[in-house]
mmCIF file of C-alpha atoms in Angstrom:
data_model
loop_
_atom_site.group_PDB
_atom_site.id
_atom_site.type_symbol
_atom_site.label_atom_id
_atom_site.label_comp_id
_atom_site.label_asym_id
_atom_site.label_seq_id
_atom_site.Cartn_x
_atom_site.Cartn_y
_atom_site.Cartn_z
ATOM 1 C CA UNK N 132 -118.408 30.260 15.989
ATOM 2 C CA UNK N 133 -119.727 29.742 19.512
ATOM 3 C CA UNK N 134 -122.042 27.023 18.292
ATOM 4 C CA UNK N 135 -119.037 25.202 16.700
ATOM 5 C CA UNK N 136 -117.238 25.501 20.032
ATOM 6 C CA UNK N 137 -120.012 24.053 22.028
ATOM 7 C CA UNK N 138 -120.252 20.984 19.405
ATOM 8 C CA UNK N 139 -116.589 20.667 19.795
ATOM 9 C CA UNK N 140 -116.563 20.526 23.633
ATOM 10 C CA UNK N 141 -119.463 18.032 23.818
ATOM 11 C CA UNK N 142 -117.138 15.459 22.499
ATOM 12 C CA UNK N 143 -116.904 12.674 25.060
ATOM 13 C CA UNK N 144 -113.650 10.837 25.666
ATOM 14 C CA UNK N 145 -113.509 7.631 23.589
ATOM 15 C CA UNK N 146 -113.430 5.575 26.827
ATOM 16 C CA UNK N 147 -115.877 7.416 28.556
ATOM 17 C CA UNK N 148 -119.063 7.696 26.587
ATOM 18 C CA UNK N 149 -121.619 9.286 29.013
ATOM 19 C CA UNK N 150 -123.852 12.142 29.777
ATOM 20 C CA UNK N 151 -121.282 14.119 31.764
ATOM 21 C CA UNK N 152 -121.035 17.902 31.378
ATOM 22 C CA UNK N 153 -117.368 18.148 30.953
ATOM 23 C CA UNK N 154 -114.460 16.830 28.877
ATOM 24 C CA UNK N 155 -111.027 15.842 29.990
ATOM 25 C CA UNK N 156 -108.685 16.986 27.201
ATOM 26 C CA UNK N 157 -105.340 15.818 29.011
ATOM 27 C CA UNK N 158 -104.406 13.764 31.952
ATOM 28 C CA UNK N 159 -101.049 12.477 33.486
ATOM 29 C CA UNK N 160 -100.438 10.278 36.301
ATOM 30 C CA UNK N 161 -97.546 8.558 38.136
ATOM 31 C CA UNK N 162 -97.920 5.756 40.635
ATOM 32 C CA UNK N 163 -95.559 3.529 42.854
ATOM 33 C CA UNK N 164 -96.165 0.673 44.851
ATOM 34 C CA UNK N 165 -94.797 -0.537 48.161
ATOM 35 C CA UNK N 166 -92.296 -3.521 47.872
ATOM 36 C CA UNK N 167 -94.131 -6.693 46.864
ATOM 37 C CA UNK N 168 -92.971 -10.281 47.243
ATOM 38 C CA UNK N 169 -93.018 -12.570 44.247
ATOM 39 C CA UNK N 170 -95.376 -15.593 44.615
ATOM 40 C CA UNK N 171 -93.449 -18.512 46.299
ATOM 41 C CA UNK N 172 -90.257 -16.401 46.549
ATOM 42 C CA UNK N 173 -88.428 -14.405 49.308
ATOM 43 C CA UNK N 174 -87.469 -11.823 46.490
ATOM 44 C CA UNK N 175 -89.464 -8.579 46.035
ATOM 45 C CA UNK N 176 -90.050 -5.843 43.573
ATOM 46 C CA UNK N 177 -91.753 -2.359 43.463
ATOM 47 C CA UNK N 178 -93.906 -1.505 40.465
ATOM 48 C CA UNK N 179 -94.043 1.973 38.984
ATOM 49 C CA UNK N 180 -96.425 3.295 36.508
ATOM 50 C CA UNK N 181 -96.839 6.215 34.328
ATOM 51 C CA UNK N 182 -99.694 7.232 31.969
ATOM 52 C CA UNK N 183 -100.785 10.163 29.845
ATOM 53 C CA UNK N 184 -103.727 10.798 27.586
ATOM 54 C CA UNK N 185 -104.375 13.446 24.952
ATOM 55 C CA UNK N 186 -107.742 14.126 23.189
ATOM 56 C CA UNK N 187 -107.889 16.276 20.047
ATOM 57 C CA UNK N 188 -111.365 16.451 18.468
ATOM 58 C CA UNK N 189 -112.129 18.391 15.193
ATOM 59 C CA UNK N 190 -115.756 19.400 14.406
ATOM 60 C CA UNK N 191 -116.618 18.696 10.724
ATOM 61 C CA UNK N 192 -120.253 19.813 11.149
ATOM 62 C CA UNK N 193 -123.309 19.414 13.465
ATOM 63 C CA UNK N 194 -123.521 15.541 12.954
ATOM 64 C CA UNK N 195 -119.784 14.590 12.573
ATOM 65 C CA UNK N 196 -116.781 15.117 14.764
ATOM 66 C CA UNK N 197 -113.277 13.676 13.992
ATOM 67 C CA UNK N 198 -111.852 11.949 17.012
ATOM 68 C CA UNK N 199 -108.050 11.873 17.341
ATOM 69 C CA UNK N 200 -105.691 11.370 20.273
ATOM 70 C CA UNK N 201 -102.872 9.455 21.879
ATOM 71 C CA UNK N 202 -102.333 7.430 24.908
ATOM 72 C CA UNK N 203 -99.125 6.319 26.390
ATOM 73 C CA UNK N 204 -98.463 4.009 29.393
ATOM 74 C CA UNK N 205 -95.501 2.149 30.923
ATOM 75 C CA UNK N 206 -94.669 -0.296 33.560
ATOM 76 C CA UNK N 207 -91.194 -0.549 35.369
ATOM 77 C CA UNK N 208 -90.717 -3.738 37.385
ATOM 78 C CA UNK N 209 -88.800 -6.918 37.856
ATOM 79 C CA UNK N 210 -90.421 -9.547 35.904
ATOM 80 C CA UNK N 211 -88.352 -12.327 37.362
ATOM 81 C CA UNK N 212 -87.009 -12.740 41.067
ATOM 82 C CA UNK N 213 -83.416 -11.206 41.463
ATOM 83 C CA UNK N 214 -83.276 -9.716 38.068
ATOM 84 C CA UNK N 215 -82.838 -6.253 36.582
ATOM 85 C CA UNK N 216 -86.027 -4.009 36.099
ATOM 86 C CA UNK N 217 -87.907 -4.515 32.911
ATOM 87 C CA UNK N 218 -89.694 -1.582 31.140
ATOM 88 C CA UNK N 219 -92.834 -2.369 29.315
ATOM 89 C CA UNK N 220 -94.393 0.343 27.028
ATOM 90 C CA UNK N 221 -97.688 0.824 25.195
ATOM 91 C CA UNK N 222 -98.657 3.738 22.750
ATOM 92 C CA UNK N 223 -102.107 3.872 21.395
ATOM 93 C CA UNK N 224 -103.269 6.175 18.581
ATOM 94 C CA UNK N 225 -106.913 7.001 18.257
ATOM 95 C CA UNK N 226 -108.640 7.935 14.919
ATOM 96 C CA UNK N 227 -112.352 7.827 14.135
ATOM 97 C CA UNK N 228 -115.608 9.616 14.126
ATOM 98 C CA UNK N 229 -118.240 10.636 16.649
ATOM 99 C CA UNK N 230 -121.809 10.836 14.849
ATOM 100 C CA UNK N 231 -124.938 12.313 16.251
ATOM 101 C CA UNK N 232 -127.370 9.824 15.213
ATOM 102 C CA UNK N 233 -130.478 11.653 16.715
ATOM 103 C CA UNK N 234 -131.471 13.926 19.713
ATOM 104 C CA UNK N 235 -130.676 11.269 22.213
ATOM 105 C CA UNK N 236 -128.571 8.865 20.410
ATOM 106 C CA UNK N 237 -124.851 9.268 19.337
ATOM 107 C CA UNK N 238 -122.008 6.795 18.592
ATOM 108 C CA UNK N 239 -118.262 6.736 18.403
ATOM 109 C CA UNK N 240 -116.299 4.600 16.162
ATOM 110 C CA UNK N 241 -112.491 4.453 16.489
ATOM 111 C CA UNK N 242 -109.475 2.795 14.973
ATOM 112 C CA UNK N 243 -106.961 2.054 17.533
ATOM 113 C CA UNK N 244 -103.480 0.948 16.274
ATOM 114 C CA UNK N 245 -100.811 0.446 19.009
ATOM 115 C CA UNK N 246 -97.202 -0.420 19.573
ATOM 116 C CA UNK N 247 -96.565 -2.642 22.786
ATOM 117 C CA UNK N 248 -93.415 -4.078 23.878
ATOM 118 C CA UNK N 249 -90.215 -3.294 25.878
ATOM 119 C CA UNK N 250 -89.228 -0.934 22.871
ATOM 120 C CA UNK N 251 -85.985 -2.690 22.408
ATOM 121 C CA UNK N 252 -85.348 -3.139 18.694
ATOM 122 C CA UNK N 253 -88.854 -1.717 17.957
ATOM 123 C CA UNK N 254 -90.277 -3.222 14.808
ATOM 124 C CA UNK N 255 -93.492 -3.845 12.893
ATOM 125 C CA UNK N 256 -93.976 -6.952 14.912
ATOM 126 C CA UNK N 257 -94.603 -4.821 18.041
ATOM 127 C CA UNK N 258 -97.678 -3.099 16.195
ATOM 128 C CA UNK N 259 -101.264 -4.450 16.805
ATOM 129 C CA UNK N 260 -104.698 -3.324 15.589
ATOM 130 C CA UNK N 261 -107.787 -2.371 17.628
ATOM 131 C CA UNK N 262 -111.137 -0.964 17.108
ATOM 132 C CA UNK N 263 -113.980 0.357 19.236
ATOM 133 C CA UNK N 264 -117.593 0.982 18.621
ATOM 134 C CA UNK N 265 -119.848 2.596 21.264
ATOM 135 C CA UNK N 266 -123.562 3.815 21.317
ATOM 136 C CA UNK N 267 -124.508 6.106 23.804
ATOM 137 C CA UNK N 268 -128.074 7.271 25.043
ATOM 138 C CA UNK N 269 -128.266 10.573 26.773
ATOM 139 C CA UNK N 270 -131.530 10.881 28.535
ATOM 140 C CA UNK N 271 -130.930 14.313 30.142
ATOM 141 C CA UNK N 272 -127.996 16.208 31.551
ATOM 142 C CA UNK N 273 -127.923 13.947 34.746
ATOM 143 C CA UNK N 274 -128.259 10.635 33.205
ATOM 144 C CA UNK N 275 -127.085 8.412 30.424
ATOM 145 C CA UNK N 276 -125.866 5.004 29.301
ATOM 146 C CA UNK N 277 -123.739 3.391 26.649
ATOM 147 C CA UNK N 278 -122.857 -0.126 25.344
ATOM 148 C CA UNK N 279 -120.469 -1.280 22.589
ATOM 149 C CA UNK N 280 -117.554 -3.619 21.822
ATOM 150 C CA UNK N 281 -113.694 -3.304 21.841
ATOM 151 C CA UNK N 282 -111.503 -5.710 20.010
ATOM 152 C CA UNK N 283 -107.729 -5.795 19.705
ATOM 153 C CA UNK N 284 -104.914 -8.044 18.325
ATOM 154 C CA UNK N 285 -102.447 -8.889 20.956
ATOM 155 C CA UNK N 286 -99.146 -10.921 21.318
ATOM 156 C CA UNK N 287 -101.320 -13.760 22.709
ATOM 157 C CA UNK N 288 -104.017 -13.532 19.955
ATOM 158 C CA UNK N 289 -107.471 -11.842 19.497
ATOM 159 C CA UNK N 290 -109.072 -10.171 22.326
ATOM 160 C CA UNK N 291 -112.797 -8.922 22.594
ATOM 161 C CA UNK N 292 -114.384 -7.010 25.239
ATOM 162 C CA UNK N 293 -118.117 -6.114 25.483
ATOM 163 C CA UNK N 294 -118.682 -2.689 27.166
ATOM 164 C CA UNK N 295 -121.438 -1.390 29.190
ATOM 165 C CA UNK N 296 -121.348 2.490 30.577
ATOM 166 C CA UNK N 297 -123.543 4.240 32.801
ATOM 167 C CA UNK N 298 -123.346 7.805 34.194
ATOM 168 C CA UNK N 299 -125.367 9.786 36.810
ATOM 169 C CA UNK N 300 -125.060 13.166 38.400
ATOM 170 C CA UNK N 301 -127.442 14.181 41.254
ATOM 171 C CA UNK N 302 -129.532 17.135 40.854
ATOM 172 C CA UNK N 303 -127.570 19.001 43.519
ATOM 173 C CA UNK N 304 -124.311 18.226 41.532
ATOM 174 C CA UNK N 305 -122.635 16.820 44.604
ATOM 175 C CA UNK N 306 -122.687 12.961 43.950
ATOM 176 C CA UNK N 307 -121.437 11.546 40.602
ATOM 177 C CA UNK N 308 -121.126 8.021 39.429
ATOM 178 C CA UNK N 309 -119.471 7.148 36.298
ATOM 179 C CA UNK N 310 -119.145 3.593 35.178
ATOM 180 C CA UNK N 311 -117.560 1.928 32.124
ATOM 181 C CA UNK N 312 -117.509 -1.772 32.677
ATOM 182 C CA UNK N 313 -115.467 -3.818 32.933
ATOM 183 C CA UNK N 314 -112.563 -1.353 32.567
ATOM 184 C CA UNK N 315 -113.156 1.497 35.066
ATOM 185 C CA UNK N 316 -115.506 3.202 37.454
ATOM 186 C CA UNK N 317 -115.606 6.328 39.642
ATOM 187 C CA UNK N 318 -117.811 7.506 42.350
ATOM 188 C CA UNK N 319 -117.183 10.905 43.898
ATOM 189 C CA UNK N 320 -118.766 13.311 46.239
ATOM 190 C CA UNK N 321 -118.180 17.205 46.454
ATOM 191 C CA UNK N 322 -117.258 18.436 49.887
ATOM 192 C CA UNK N 323 -117.041 21.943 48.754
ATOM 193 C CA UNK N 324 -116.909 23.797 45.522
ATOM 194 C CA UNK N 325 -113.342 22.813 44.805
ATOM 195 C CA UNK N 326 -112.821 19.759 46.759
ATOM 196 C CA UNK N 327 -113.956 16.047 46.320
ATOM 197 C CA UNK N 328 -113.413 12.776 47.634
ATOM 198 C CA UNK N 329 -113.927 9.663 45.742
ATOM 199 C CA UNK N 330 -113.174 6.060 44.922
ATOM 200 C CA UNK N 331 -112.427 4.414 41.742
ATOM 201 C CA UNK N 332 -111.193 1.438 40.044
ATOM 202 C CA UNK N 333 -109.276 0.575 36.729
ATOM 203 C CA UNK N 334 -108.643 -2.508 34.910
ATOM 204 C CA UNK N 335 -105.555 -2.916 32.691
ATOM 205 C CA UNK N 336 -105.161 -5.645 30.018
ATOM 206 C CA UNK N 337 -102.297 -5.663 27.642
ATOM 207 C CA UNK N 338 -99.554 -7.873 26.176
ATOM 208 C CA UNK N 339 -95.752 -6.878 25.388
ATOM 209 C CA UNK N 340 -93.174 -8.552 23.308
ATOM 210 C CA UNK N 341 -90.140 -9.010 25.676
ATOM 211 C CA UNK N 342 -86.552 -8.912 24.915
ATOM 212 C CA UNK N 343 -84.074 -11.481 26.633
ATOM 213 C CA UNK N 344 -80.465 -11.769 25.847
ATOM 214 C CA UNK N 345 -81.089 -9.320 22.636
ATOM 215 C CA UNK N 346 -83.457 -12.005 21.406
ATOM 216 C CA UNK N 347 -87.257 -11.767 21.076
ATOM 217 C CA UNK N 348 -88.436 -15.091 22.239
ATOM 218 C CA UNK N 349 -91.221 -14.399 24.845
ATOM 219 C CA UNK N 350 -94.104 -11.976 25.796
ATOM 220 C CA UNK N 351 -95.882 -10.726 28.839
ATOM 221 C CA UNK N 352 -99.709 -10.895 29.418
ATOM 222 C CA UNK N 353 -100.560 -8.303 32.015
ATOM 223 C CA UNK N 354 -103.892 -8.296 33.906
ATOM 224 C CA UNK N 355 -104.061 -5.741 36.781
ATOM 225 C CA UNK N 356 -106.927 -4.120 38.482
ATOM 226 C CA UNK N 357 -106.439 -0.968 40.727
ATOM 227 C CA UNK N 358 -108.772 0.055 43.643
ATOM 228 C CA UNK N 359 -108.188 3.653 44.835
ATOM 229 C CA UNK N 360 -109.624 6.120 47.180
ATOM 230 C CA UNK N 361 -108.517 9.912 46.662
ATOM 231 C CA UNK N 362 -108.714 13.505 47.401
ATOM 232 C CA UNK N 363 -109.266 15.943 44.583
ATOM 233 C CA UNK N 364 -108.508 19.716 44.621
ATOM 234 C CA UNK N 365 -109.244 21.913 41.618
ATOM 235 C CA UNK N 366 -107.341 25.045 40.923
ATOM 236 C CA UNK N 367 -107.231 27.721 38.225
ATOM 237 C CA UNK N 368 -110.991 28.290 37.937
ATOM 238 C CA UNK N 369 -111.489 24.373 38.242
ATOM 239 C CA UNK N 370 -109.644 23.779 34.887
ATOM 240 C CA UNK N 371 -106.777 21.728 36.491
ATOM 241 C CA UNK N 372 -107.772 18.880 38.876
ATOM 242 C CA UNK N 373 -104.961 17.412 41.322
ATOM 243 C CA UNK N 374 -105.541 14.163 42.790
ATOM 244 C CA UNK N 375 -103.701 12.209 45.698
ATOM 245 C CA UNK N 376 -104.720 8.613 45.681
ATOM 246 C CA UNK N 377 -103.836 5.557 47.626
ATOM 247 C CA UNK N 378 -105.192 2.112 46.887
ATOM 248 C CA UNK N 379 -104.594 -1.568 46.237
ATOM 249 C CA UNK N 380 -103.414 -3.194 43.074
ATOM 250 C CA UNK N 381 -104.030 -6.862 41.993
ATOM 251 C CA UNK N 382 -101.274 -7.487 39.500
ATOM 252 C CA UNK N 383 -100.430 -10.559 37.261
ATOM 253 C CA UNK N 384 -97.786 -10.698 34.805
ATOM 254 C CA UNK N 385 -97.611 -14.034 32.917
ATOM 255 C CA UNK N 386 -94.790 -14.965 30.408
ATOM 256 C CA UNK N 387 -95.380 -17.270 27.504
ATOM 257 C CA UNK N 388 -93.074 -18.308 24.429
ATOM 258 C CA UNK N 389 -93.649 -15.967 21.508
ATOM 259 C CA UNK N 390 -95.024 -18.632 19.106
ATOM 260 C CA UNK N 391 -97.783 -19.799 21.581
ATOM 261 C CA UNK N 392 -101.206 -18.014 21.306
ATOM 262 C CA UNK N 393 -104.702 -18.742 22.243
ATOM 263 C CA UNK N 394 -107.516 -18.694 19.501
ATOM 264 C CA UNK N 395 -109.800 -15.999 21.211
ATOM 265 C CA UNK N 396 -110.207 -14.137 24.524
ATOM 266 C CA UNK N 397 -113.521 -12.593 25.670
ATOM 267 C CA UNK N 398 -113.064 -11.008 29.064
ATOM 268 C CA UNK N 399 -111.849 -13.803 31.305
ATOM 269 C CA UNK N 400 -112.877 -16.636 28.965
ATOM 270 C CA UNK N 401 -110.087 -18.111 26.924
ATOM 271 C CA UNK N 402 -110.773 -20.349 24.050
ATOM 272 C CA UNK N 403 -108.028 -22.575 22.644
ATOM 273 C CA UNK N 404 -105.540 -21.967 25.310
ATOM 274 C CA UNK N 405 -102.843 -24.557 25.163
ATOM 275 C CA UNK N 406 -99.937 -22.443 25.979
ATOM 276 C CA UNK N 407 -97.156 -23.171 28.278
ATOM 277 C CA UNK N 408 -96.612 -20.588 30.967
ATOM 278 C CA UNK N 409 -92.886 -19.961 31.596
ATOM 279 C CA UNK N 410 -93.329 -17.656 34.534
ATOM 280 C CA UNK N 411 -96.290 -16.323 36.534
ATOM 281 C CA UNK N 412 -95.943 -13.210 38.988
ATOM 282 C CA UNK N 413 -98.907 -12.316 41.104
ATOM 283 C CA UNK N 414 -97.725 -9.157 42.822
ATOM 284 C CA UNK N 415 -100.608 -7.676 44.990
ATOM 285 C CA UNK N 416 -99.452 -4.453 46.609
ATOM 286 C CA UNK N 417 -100.439 -1.166 48.162
ATOM 287 C CA UNK N 418 -100.047 1.685 45.432
ATOM 288 C CA UNK N 419 -99.571 5.483 45.858
ATOM 289 C CA UNK N 420 -100.685 7.654 42.923
ATOM 290 C CA UNK N 421 -100.405 11.317 41.844
ATOM 291 C CA UNK N 422 -102.647 12.529 38.836
ATOM 292 C CA UNK N 423 -103.366 15.835 37.114
ATOM 293 C CA UNK N 424 -106.250 16.514 34.610
ATOM 294 C CA UNK N 425 -107.037 19.316 32.397
ATOM 295 C CA UNK N 426 -110.921 19.521 32.381
ATOM 296 C CA UNK N 427 -113.065 21.789 30.521
ATOM 297 C CA UNK N 428 -116.541 22.528 31.963
ATOM 298 C CA UNK N 429 -119.133 22.597 29.212
ATOM 299 C CA UNK N 430 -121.696 24.538 31.335
ATOM 300 C CA UNK N 431 -119.343 27.533 31.116
ATOM 301 C CA UNK N 432 -119.498 27.489 27.383
ATOM 302 C CA UNK N 433 -123.316 27.352 27.317
ATOM 303 C CA UNK N 434 -123.485 30.597 29.600
#
């Protein structure tokens, strides 16, 4: 029984494949920006964000682990100057396998369907398909790397993202570096046994069907990068991590007609992009965020 628990808890998060000695089973965060002015306009808006993530692994045997979970995120902001707030939502399901290929190599292969829109008159047109394939090399308890590919259908067409991951934890366990490029990265340092300081960044890329006057005629393409510094305090035997974060967000919300798409997007490269942009808001602003994480320490299971 203990062996199966250890296998279960060595499951890594689908978006953080590395050599880390813990697993984040649940997280929730809320952020709000200062008032930011629309580009070339005197009107302003605030941007509120909410995100929660749940991971539910099921061990089949020593080689295979079923990966399941759900991620939900939302934006609340004005997409146009002097308008009412728009609410954009995205819910992604995760289903797949983690496979131990050898002593050092493992892989995770996920099917990622999602619903993404303003959730007004939600229908099958708001659903998209995605998939993730990642290979991870774990050299030892302090170092590992991964690489793979993420692909998704979007309101604007097909999007592909190559992925490179890197993890390092210093021998004294004080310095930790966790990169999952190009989506996110984290560098933190332990001040005490329960207190850390750190910096991180998170990239967002999504599209949302938009309802205007009860009609679906446009979609929003969102590209955002958030840079944060944070203070972390752990409680309840370091199972719960609480973070206060302050940073700067680079936001771009572009609106296009529903029937206009591109052929393919790979990172920032866009192929066959002949779309007519109806509105483009670049709202860069200071952001404050609160975050809570339920983390399980794998070293305690080993002991």
